[in-house]
XYZ file of C-alpha atoms in Angstrom:
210
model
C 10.203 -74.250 100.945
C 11.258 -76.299 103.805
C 10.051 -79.407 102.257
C 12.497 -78.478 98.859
C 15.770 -78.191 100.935
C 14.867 -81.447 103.027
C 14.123 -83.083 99.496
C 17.600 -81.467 98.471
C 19.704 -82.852 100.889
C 18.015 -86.787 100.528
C 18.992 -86.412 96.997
C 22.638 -84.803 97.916
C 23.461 -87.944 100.501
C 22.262 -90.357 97.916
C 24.686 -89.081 95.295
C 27.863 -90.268 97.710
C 26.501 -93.279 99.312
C 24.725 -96.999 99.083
C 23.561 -99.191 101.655
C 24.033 -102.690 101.860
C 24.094 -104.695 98.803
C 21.532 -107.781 98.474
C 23.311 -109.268 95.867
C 26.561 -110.260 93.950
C 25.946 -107.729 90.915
C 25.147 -105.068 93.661
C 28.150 -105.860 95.882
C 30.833 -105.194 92.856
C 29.289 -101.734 92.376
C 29.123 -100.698 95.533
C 32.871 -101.499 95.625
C 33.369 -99.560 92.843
C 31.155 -96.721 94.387
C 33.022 -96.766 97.619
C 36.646 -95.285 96.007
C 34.480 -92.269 94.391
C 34.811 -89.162 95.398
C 33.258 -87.321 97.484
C 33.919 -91.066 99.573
C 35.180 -89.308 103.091
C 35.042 -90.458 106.807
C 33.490 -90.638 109.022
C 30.230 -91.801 107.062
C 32.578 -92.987 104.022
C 30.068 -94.554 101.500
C 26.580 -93.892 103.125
C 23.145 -94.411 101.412
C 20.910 -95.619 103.976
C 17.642 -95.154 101.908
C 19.449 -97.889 99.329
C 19.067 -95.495 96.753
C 22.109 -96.805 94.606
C 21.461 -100.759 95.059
C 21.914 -102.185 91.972
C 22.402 -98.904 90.212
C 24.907 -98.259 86.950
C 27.780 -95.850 87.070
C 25.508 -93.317 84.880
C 23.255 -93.208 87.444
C 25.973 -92.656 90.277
C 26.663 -89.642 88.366
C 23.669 -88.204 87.846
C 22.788 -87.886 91.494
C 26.515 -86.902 91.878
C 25.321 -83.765 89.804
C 22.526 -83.696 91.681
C 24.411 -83.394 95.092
C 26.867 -80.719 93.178
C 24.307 -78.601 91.501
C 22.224 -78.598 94.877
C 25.419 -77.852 97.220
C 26.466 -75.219 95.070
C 23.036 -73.315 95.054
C 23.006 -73.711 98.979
C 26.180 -71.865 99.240
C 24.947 -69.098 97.362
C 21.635 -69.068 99.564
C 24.163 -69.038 102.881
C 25.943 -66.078 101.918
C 22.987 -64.354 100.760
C 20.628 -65.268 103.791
C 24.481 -63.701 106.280
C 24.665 -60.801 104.097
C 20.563 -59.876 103.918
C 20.868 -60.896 108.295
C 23.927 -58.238 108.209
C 21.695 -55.782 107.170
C 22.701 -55.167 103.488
C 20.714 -54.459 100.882
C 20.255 -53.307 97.302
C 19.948 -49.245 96.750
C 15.977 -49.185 97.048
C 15.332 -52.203 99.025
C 16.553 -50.788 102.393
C 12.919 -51.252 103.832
C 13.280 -54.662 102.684
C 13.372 -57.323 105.649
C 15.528 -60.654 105.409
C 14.363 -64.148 105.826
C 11.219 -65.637 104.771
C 9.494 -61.999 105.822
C 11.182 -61.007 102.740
C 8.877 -62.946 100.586
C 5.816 -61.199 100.420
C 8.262 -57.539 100.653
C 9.795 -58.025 97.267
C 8.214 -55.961 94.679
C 6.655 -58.333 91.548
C 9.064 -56.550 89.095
C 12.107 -57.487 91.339
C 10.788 -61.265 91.220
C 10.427 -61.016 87.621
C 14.124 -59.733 87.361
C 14.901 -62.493 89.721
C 13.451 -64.746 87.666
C 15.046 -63.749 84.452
C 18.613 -63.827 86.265
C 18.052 -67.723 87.280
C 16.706 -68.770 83.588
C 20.134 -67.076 82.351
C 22.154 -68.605 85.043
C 20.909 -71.970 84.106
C 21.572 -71.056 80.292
C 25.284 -70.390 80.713
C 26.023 -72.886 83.692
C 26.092 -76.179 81.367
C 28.366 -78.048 79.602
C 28.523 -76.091 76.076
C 31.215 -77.851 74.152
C 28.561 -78.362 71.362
C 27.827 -74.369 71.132
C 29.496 -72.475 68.441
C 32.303 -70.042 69.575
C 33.460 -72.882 72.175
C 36.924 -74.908 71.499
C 36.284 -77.763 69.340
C 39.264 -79.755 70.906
C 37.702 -78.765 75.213
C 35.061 -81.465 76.796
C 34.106 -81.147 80.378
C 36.344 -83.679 82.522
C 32.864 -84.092 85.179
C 29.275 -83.548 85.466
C 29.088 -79.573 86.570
C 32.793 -78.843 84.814
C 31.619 -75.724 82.910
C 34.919 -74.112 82.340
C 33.548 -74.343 78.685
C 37.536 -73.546 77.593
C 37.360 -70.021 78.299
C 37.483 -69.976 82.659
C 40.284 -72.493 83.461
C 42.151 -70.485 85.725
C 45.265 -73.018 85.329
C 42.924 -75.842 86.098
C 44.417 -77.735 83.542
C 47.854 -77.501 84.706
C 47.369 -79.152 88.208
C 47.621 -82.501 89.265
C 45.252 -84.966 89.545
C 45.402 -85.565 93.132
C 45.321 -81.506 93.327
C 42.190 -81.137 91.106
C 40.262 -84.371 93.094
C 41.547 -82.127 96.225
C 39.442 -78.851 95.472
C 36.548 -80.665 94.016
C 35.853 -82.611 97.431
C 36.494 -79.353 99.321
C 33.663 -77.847 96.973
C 31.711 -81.270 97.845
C 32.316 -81.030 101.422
C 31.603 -76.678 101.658
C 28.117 -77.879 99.676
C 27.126 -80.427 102.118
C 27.588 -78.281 104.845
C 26.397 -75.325 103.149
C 23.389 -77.525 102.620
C 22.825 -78.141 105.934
C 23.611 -74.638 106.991
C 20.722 -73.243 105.150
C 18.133 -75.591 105.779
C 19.172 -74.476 109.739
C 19.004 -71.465 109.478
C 15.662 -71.560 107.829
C 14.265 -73.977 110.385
C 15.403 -71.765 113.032
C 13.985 -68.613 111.724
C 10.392 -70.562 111.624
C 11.123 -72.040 115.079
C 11.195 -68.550 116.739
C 8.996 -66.661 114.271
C 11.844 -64.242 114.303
C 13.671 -61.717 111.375
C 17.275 -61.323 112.475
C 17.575 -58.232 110.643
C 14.647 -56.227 112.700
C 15.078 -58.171 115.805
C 17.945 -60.358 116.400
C 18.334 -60.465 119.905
C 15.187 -60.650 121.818
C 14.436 -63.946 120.493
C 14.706 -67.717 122.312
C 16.899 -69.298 120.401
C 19.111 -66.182 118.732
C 22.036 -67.795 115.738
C 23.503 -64.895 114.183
C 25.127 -61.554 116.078
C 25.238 -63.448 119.084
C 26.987 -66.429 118.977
């Protein structure tokens, strides 16, 4: 699992950054690469693993997606990793423990609930202007836009410089939550520790102490 979420984040940081170009063609899209967003200091354009040299604009986006789709799961898998730590759980599942000790707890039907619940997920959360029922005259304005015209929540009446606003703070909260979670994880294998059963006698203690 740990190997997945390092994997994650190499393809997040290559989705907002290239190294430096080798050649002209590779110089004038890196320049265009640098003024996309997600471009912030203090890294600004970073792709240290060259991962973009020489790479189209199609491409760019892609592992823009990439970086959303992953950043967006890893906030989910923050909150849900606090809440389980907190203590909370499902009527049922009180015996339950959190962290990766909850792994080999969770009942096969719950998995195969689980399961069912991420294939629908996937389903719905896609661009669907070519399924019947949507608005003929609504296309997605980016890669992970899937408002599908029914959840705009007045997103169409801001600015520009207000909607490139909130999608960098979702691009920022993803990175982070990114790296949040693959903590947390590494932590909870560094101590061989649950925080729900026993989150204070422990070496290196994260959450209900700091």
């Amino acid at each position: 699992m740990k190997l997945a979420v390092i994997a994650t984040l190499v393809a997040g940081a290559a989705a907002f950054s290239p190294a430096a170009p080798k050649a002209a063609s590779t110089t004038a899209l890196s320049a265009s690469f640098d003024k996309e967003l997600g471009v912030q200091p203090p890294l600004g354009f970073f792709d240290p693993m060259g991962y973009l040299d020489g790479e189209s604009q199609e491409r760019f986006e892609h592992l823009r997606w990439v970086e959303l789709k992953h950043g967006r799961v890893a906030m989910l898998a923050v909150v849900g990793y606090l809440t389980t730590a907190a203590g909370v759980r499902f009527p049922g599942a009180e015996d339950i423990p959190a962290g990766f000790d909850a792994i080999p707890a969770v009942p096969g039907m719950v998995w195969a609930q689980m399961v069912a619940t991420w294939a629908l997920m996937e389903a719905a959360n896609r661009d669907q202007s070519e399924t019947p029922g949507v608005a003929a005259d609504w296309k997605s304005e980016f890669q992970g836009d899937f408002r599908n015209g029914a959840l705009d929540f007045g997103w169409d009446k801001q600015s520009d410089d207000w909607k490139n606003k909130k999608r960098s703070i979702e691009l920022n909260n993803g990175r982070a939550a990114q790296m949040g979670i693959l903590g947390l994880m590494v932590h909870e294998k560094i101590n061989e520790l649950t925080y729900y059963n026993d989150p204070i006698q422990v070496d290196l203690p994260i959450i209900g102490v700091l």
